[in-house]
Amino acid sequence: MPGADYNAVKGGGLKLKAGKKNLFKVGKEKKKKNKNDGEKIDPDTVENGGWRRVADEFDMKGGINIAIEVAGGTGTSRTYIAAMDNGKFTIGFPHPEGEGPNPEEIFALVKTPDDAKISLKTGFGRYVGVDSEFQLVAFSEAIGVREQFVLVFQDGKTAVQAVASPLFLSTAPSKEGHVYVASRTATENEMVNIRTDAVKEGPVDWRSAEDRKSARDCETAYVKMYQHSKVDLKNRHIAVDVKDRKGVKKAQADGSAHELLLDRRMKMKSDRYC
């Protein structure tokens, strides 16, 4: 073939027909992840209008809104304890599926992190308490012993107990339709669901900044911490154990990295710079 014919041929990579996948890229395409793929939707929360159930005391944070749902034997009823404008309380009407509590059924939670006792404030600006007749009322503008309660979580069930007396909140209203805190035992009528619209927070990592580092950086940080020399050694004379890091990683997760690394350092050869 003449040289002119070679020049007429167009160079470049192999081009496949339209609609065909490039054979050299098979297996390299990554499926786009949906942000909601890893999120689990709780049907119970959806059923109650986005108000999730609080399962333990550690989920109770001061400043959030809560509602007290009548649980009984059904587990969920979409019926809540409601505050009235006369300072007393009653049981509200059942809500349709997908609807949350009404404003009069929502309380502001007052709680300190180091105390199990809680207090509740209604939308009328009064604190929930118990009067001398064991009736649930909201007249006070300040928090006293009568305005303090304890939530009892046990076997997946919840009950509200008054601090001023060992009596439980009952969801069985009186003839007048009012709510009392007069039960000495927590039976079916005393079972409630504490619900909140606050976003659930993940577990708190109480470990120090050193313990959250990688195994090697964690051990180096502890060696530096106890390095008596005031000279900046810039890692040149830091004696770091070169053994398997699995033990350090496990100790980091268990919260015992401090003790483990000190023990490992004691077993190493003496450092002349310490």
Short mmCIF file of C-alpha atoms in Angstrom, two decimals:
data_model
loop_
_atom_site.label_atom_id
_atom_site.label_comp_id
_atom_site.label_asym_id
_atom_site.label_seq_id
_atom_site.Cartn_x
_atom_site.Cartn_y
_atom_site.Cartn_z
CA MET A 1 0.00 0.00 0.00
CA PRO A 2 1.41 3.41 -0.91
CA GLY A 3 2.48 5.81 1.82
CA ALA A 4 -0.34 8.19 0.93
CA ASP A 5 -2.85 5.51 1.85
CA TYR A 6 -1.28 5.18 5.34
CA ASN A 7 -1.65 8.90 5.92
CA ALA A 8 -5.32 8.76 4.98
CA VAL A 9 -6.03 6.35 7.82
CA LYS A 10 -7.21 8.17 10.99
CA GLY A 11 -5.33 7.31 14.15
CA GLY A 12 -6.60 7.02 17.69
CA GLY A 13 -8.00 4.43 20.04
CA LEU A 14 -10.49 1.77 19.20
CA LYS A 15 -14.02 3.19 18.97
CA LEU A 16 -17.01 0.99 19.63
CA LYS A 17 -20.48 1.36 18.18
CA ALA A 18 -22.99 3.60 19.86
CA GLY A 19 -24.83 1.99 22.71
CA LYS A 20 -22.02 -0.46 23.46
CA LYS A 21 -20.18 -0.29 26.75
CA ASN A 22 -16.44 0.21 26.72
CA LEU A 23 -15.05 -3.26 27.38
CA PHE A 24 -12.04 -1.82 29.17
CA LYS A 25 -14.20 -0.13 31.82
CA VAL A 26 -16.34 -3.09 32.75
CA GLY A 27 -16.38 -3.55 36.54
CA LYS A 28 -15.02 -0.06 37.24
CA GLU A 29 -18.34 1.71 37.26
CA LYS A 30 -19.48 2.43 40.78
CA LYS A 31 -23.09 2.45 41.71
CA LYS A 32 -24.17 5.77 43.08
CA LYS A 33 -25.20 5.49 46.69
CA ASN A 34 -28.41 7.00 47.77
CA LYS A 35 -28.10 9.08 50.91
CA ASN A 36 -31.15 7.37 52.34
CA ASP A 37 -29.93 3.81 51.66
CA GLY A 38 -28.42 3.37 55.14
CA GLU A 39 -31.26 5.07 56.98
CA LYS A 40 -33.93 2.89 58.52
CA ILE A 41 -37.45 4.26 58.66
CA ASP A 42 -39.30 3.39 61.86
CA PRO A 43 -42.95 2.63 61.03
CA ASP A 44 -43.99 3.54 64.57
CA THR A 45 -42.42 7.00 64.22
CA VAL A 46 -44.13 7.56 60.86
CA GLU A 47 -47.44 6.41 62.30
CA ASN A 48 -47.14 9.06 65.04
CA GLY A 49 -46.31 11.98 62.76
CA GLY A 50 -42.52 11.89 63.21
CA TRP A 51 -42.63 11.59 67.00
CA ARG A 52 -40.34 8.73 67.95
CA ARG A 53 -40.52 6.67 71.10
CA VAL A 54 -37.91 7.24 73.82
CA ALA A 55 -36.56 3.90 74.98
CA ASP A 56 -34.16 4.83 77.79
CA GLU A 57 -33.10 7.60 80.16
CA PHE A 58 -29.97 8.46 78.15
CA ASP A 59 -32.19 9.72 75.33
CA MET A 60 -33.78 12.32 77.59
CA LYS A 61 -32.08 15.65 76.95
CA GLY A 62 -33.11 18.90 78.56
CA GLY A 63 -34.69 21.40 76.17
CA ILE A 64 -36.46 18.92 73.89
CA ASN A 65 -40.22 18.59 73.44
CA ILE A 66 -41.94 15.45 74.65
CA ALA A 67 -45.46 14.04 74.68
CA ILE A 68 -46.91 11.39 77.01
CA GLU A 69 -48.84 8.79 75.05
CA VAL A 70 -51.25 6.33 76.62
CA ALA A 71 -49.70 2.90 76.03
CA GLY A 72 -51.89 0.41 77.87
CA GLY A 73 -51.79 -3.08 76.41
CA THR A 74 -51.69 -1.99 72.77
CA GLY A 75 -48.24 -0.37 72.88
CA THR A 76 -49.39 2.66 70.88
CA SER A 77 -52.72 4.44 70.89
CA ARG A 78 -51.94 7.90 69.42
CA THR A 79 -53.76 9.27 72.47
CA TYR A 80 -51.89 11.75 74.66
CA ILE A 81 -52.19 13.47 78.03
CA ALA A 82 -53.34 17.03 77.37
CA ALA A 83 -53.11 20.19 79.47
CA MET A 84 -56.24 22.29 79.97
CA ASP A 85 -56.47 26.05 80.45
CA ASN A 86 -57.69 25.56 84.04
CA GLY A 87 -54.36 23.96 85.04
CA LYS A 88 -55.62 20.38 85.09
CA PHE A 89 -55.02 17.50 82.72
CA THR A 90 -57.15 15.11 80.70
CA ILE A 91 -56.76 12.39 78.09
CA GLY A 92 -57.01 13.79 74.58
CA PHE A 93 -58.83 12.29 71.62
CA PRO A 94 -57.05 9.69 69.44
CA HIS A 95 -55.10 11.09 66.50
CA PRO A 96 -55.36 9.72 62.98
CA GLU A 97 -52.42 7.79 61.62
CA GLY A 98 -49.54 10.04 60.59
CA GLU A 99 -50.52 12.91 62.90
CA GLY A 100 -48.48 14.04 65.90
CA PRO A 101 -49.69 15.46 69.22
CA ASN A 102 -51.50 18.79 69.54
CA PRO A 103 -49.81 21.84 71.13
CA GLU A 104 -51.60 21.28 74.45
CA GLU A 105 -50.21 17.73 74.47
CA ILE A 106 -46.59 18.84 74.07
CA PHE A 107 -44.34 19.63 77.06
CA ALA A 108 -40.89 21.19 77.31
CA LEU A 109 -38.49 18.88 79.14
CA VAL A 110 -36.35 20.36 81.93
CA LYS A 111 -33.50 18.05 82.94
CA THR A 112 -29.84 18.29 83.90
CA PRO A 113 -27.41 15.68 82.50
CA ASP A 114 -26.31 14.41 85.92
CA ASP A 115 -29.79 14.04 87.45
CA ALA A 116 -32.44 11.42 86.68
CA LYS A 117 -35.27 13.70 87.81
CA ILE A 118 -37.22 15.62 85.18
CA SER A 119 -39.67 18.50 85.13
CA LEU A 120 -42.23 19.41 82.48
CA LYS A 121 -43.51 22.79 81.35
CA THR A 122 -46.80 23.22 79.53
CA GLY A 123 -47.56 25.56 76.65
CA PHE A 124 -49.35 27.77 79.16
CA GLY A 125 -46.02 28.53 80.87
CA ARG A 126 -46.67 26.49 84.02
CA TYR A 127 -44.76 23.53 85.45
CA VAL A 128 -46.48 20.16 85.82
CA GLY A 129 -46.84 18.95 89.40
CA VAL A 130 -48.99 16.98 91.84
CA ASP A 131 -51.33 18.69 94.33
CA SER A 132 -52.35 17.52 97.81
CA GLU A 133 -55.14 15.40 96.32
CA PHE A 134 -52.66 13.60 94.02
CA GLN A 135 -54.14 15.30 90.99
CA LEU A 136 -51.86 16.20 88.08
CA VAL A 137 -51.89 19.99 87.82
CA ALA A 138 -49.88 22.83 86.30
CA PHE A 139 -50.14 25.95 88.47
CA SER A 140 -46.57 26.62 89.56
CA GLU A 141 -44.19 29.09 87.91
CA ALA A 142 -41.18 27.48 89.61
CA ILE A 143 -39.87 23.94 90.13
CA GLY A 144 -40.21 22.34 93.56
CA VAL A 145 -40.31 18.75 94.80
CA ARG A 146 -43.93 18.41 93.66
CA GLU A 147 -42.89 19.38 90.13
CA GLN A 148 -40.29 16.62 89.77
CA PHE A 149 -40.76 13.16 88.27
CA VAL A 150 -38.72 10.08 87.44
CA LEU A 151 -39.16 7.99 84.32
CA VAL A 152 -38.97 4.25 84.98
CA PHE A 153 -37.82 2.21 81.95
CA GLN A 154 -38.08 -1.55 82.34
CA ASP A 155 -38.63 -4.45 79.91
CA GLY A 156 -39.47 -2.09 77.07
CA LYS A 157 -42.17 -0.35 79.12
CA THR A 158 -42.27 3.12 80.67
CA ALA A 159 -43.98 4.61 83.71
CA VAL A 160 -43.91 8.08 85.31
CA GLN A 161 -43.32 8.23 89.07
CA ALA A 162 -43.63 11.31 91.27
CA VAL A 163 -40.62 12.32 93.36
CA ALA A 164 -42.70 13.74 96.22
CA SER A 165 -44.42 10.35 96.68
CA PRO A 166 -43.83 6.79 95.43
CA LEU A 167 -46.96 6.99 93.27
CA PHE A 168 -47.27 6.47 89.52
CA LEU A 169 -49.09 8.51 86.93
CA SER A 170 -52.30 6.75 85.86
CA THR A 171 -53.74 7.09 82.37
CA ALA A 172 -57.19 6.01 83.58
CA PRO A 173 -59.01 9.35 84.10
CA SER A 174 -61.43 10.07 86.93
CA LYS A 175 -65.19 10.53 86.46
CA GLU A 176 -64.52 14.19 85.73
CA GLY A 177 -61.99 13.21 83.08
CA HIS A 178 -58.94 14.42 85.06
CA VAL A 179 -55.57 12.68 85.41
CA TYR A 180 -54.19 11.60 88.79
CA VAL A 181 -50.85 10.38 90.16
CA ALA A 182 -52.27 7.97 92.70
CA SER A 183 -51.28 4.41 91.78
CA ARG A 184 -48.93 2.54 94.11
CA THR A 185 -48.05 -0.04 91.46
CA ALA A 186 -47.26 0.30 87.76
CA THR A 187 -49.91 -1.79 86.01
CA GLU A 188 -51.38 -1.59 82.53
CA ASN A 189 -53.09 1.76 83.22
CA GLU A 190 -49.76 3.27 84.25
CA MET A 191 -47.90 2.34 81.07
CA VAL A 192 -47.03 5.27 78.82
CA ASN A 193 -44.87 6.04 75.81
CA ILE A 194 -42.61 9.07 76.02
CA ARG A 195 -42.34 10.52 72.52
CA THR A 196 -40.22 13.34 71.13
CA ASP A 197 -39.71 15.06 67.79
CA ALA A 198 -36.01 15.65 68.56
CA VAL A 199 -33.48 13.96 66.29
CA LYS A 200 -31.84 11.02 68.00
CA GLU A 201 -28.17 11.60 68.68
CA GLY A 202 -25.54 8.93 68.16
CA PRO A 203 -23.50 7.46 71.00
CA VAL A 204 -21.12 9.92 72.61
CA ASP A 205 -17.42 9.09 72.27
CA TRP A 206 -15.99 9.85 75.70
CA ARG A 207 -12.47 8.76 74.76
CA SER A 208 -9.63 11.26 74.77
CA ALA A 209 -8.22 12.72 71.57
CA GLU A 210 -5.23 10.37 71.81
CA ASP A 211 -7.41 7.26 72.10
CA ARG A 212 -9.34 8.20 68.95
CA LYS A 213 -6.20 8.22 66.80
CA SER A 214 -4.87 5.27 64.81
CA ALA A 215 -3.05 2.54 66.75
CA ARG A 216 0.43 3.81 65.82
CA ASP A 217 -0.37 7.51 66.37
CA CYS A 218 -2.10 6.65 69.63
CA GLU A 219 0.94 4.85 71.01
CA THR A 220 3.28 7.60 69.79
CA ALA A 221 1.10 10.23 71.48
CA TYR A 222 1.29 8.41 74.82
CA VAL A 223 5.07 7.98 74.51
CA LYS A 224 5.41 11.72 73.89
CA MET A 225 3.11 12.45 76.78
CA TYR A 226 5.45 10.71 79.22
CA GLN A 227 8.69 11.77 77.53
CA HIS A 228 10.70 13.53 80.25
CA SER A 229 13.17 15.12 77.86
CA LYS A 230 12.33 18.72 77.00
CA VAL A 231 14.09 18.40 73.65
CA ASP A 232 11.85 18.13 70.58
CA LEU A 233 12.84 14.69 69.29
CA LYS A 234 10.59 14.88 66.19
CA ASN A 235 9.92 11.12 66.41
CA ARG A 236 13.60 10.29 65.85
CA HIS A 237 14.07 8.65 69.22
CA ILE A 238 10.48 7.67 70.03
CA ALA A 239 10.54 3.96 70.78
CA VAL A 240 7.31 2.60 69.34
CA ASP A 241 6.48 -1.06 69.55
CA VAL A 242 6.40 -2.54 66.05
CA LYS A 243 4.26 -5.51 67.05
CA ASP A 244 0.76 -6.18 65.82
CA ARG A 245 -1.61 -3.25 66.44
CA LYS A 246 -4.70 -5.37 67.03
CA GLY A 247 -4.23 -5.20 70.79
CA VAL A 248 -4.01 -1.40 70.73
CA LYS A 249 -7.12 -1.10 68.55
CA LYS A 250 -9.09 -3.35 70.87
CA ALA A 251 -7.95 -1.36 73.91
CA GLN A 252 -9.01 1.86 72.17
CA ALA A 253 -12.49 0.47 71.68
CA ASP A 254 -12.65 -0.79 75.29
CA GLY A 255 -11.30 2.44 76.75
CA SER A 256 -8.24 0.77 78.30
CA ALA A 257 -5.62 2.09 75.87
CA HIS A 258 -3.95 4.16 78.58
CA GLU A 259 -3.17 1.17 80.80
CA LEU A 260 -2.18 -1.07 77.90
CA LEU A 261 0.29 1.39 76.37
CA LEU A 262 1.93 2.13 79.69
CA ASP A 263 2.34 -1.59 80.29
CA ARG A 264 3.81 -2.09 76.82
CA ARG A 265 6.23 0.77 77.36
CA MET A 266 7.44 -0.68 80.65
CA LYS A 267 8.25 -3.99 78.93
CA MET A 268 10.33 -2.30 76.22
CA LYS A 269 14.00 -1.54 76.53
CA SER A 270 14.88 1.50 78.60
CA ASP A 271 14.92 4.71 76.64
CA ARG A 272 18.12 6.69 77.30
CA TYR A 273 16.32 9.91 76.50
CA CYS A 274 13.71 9.45 79.24
#
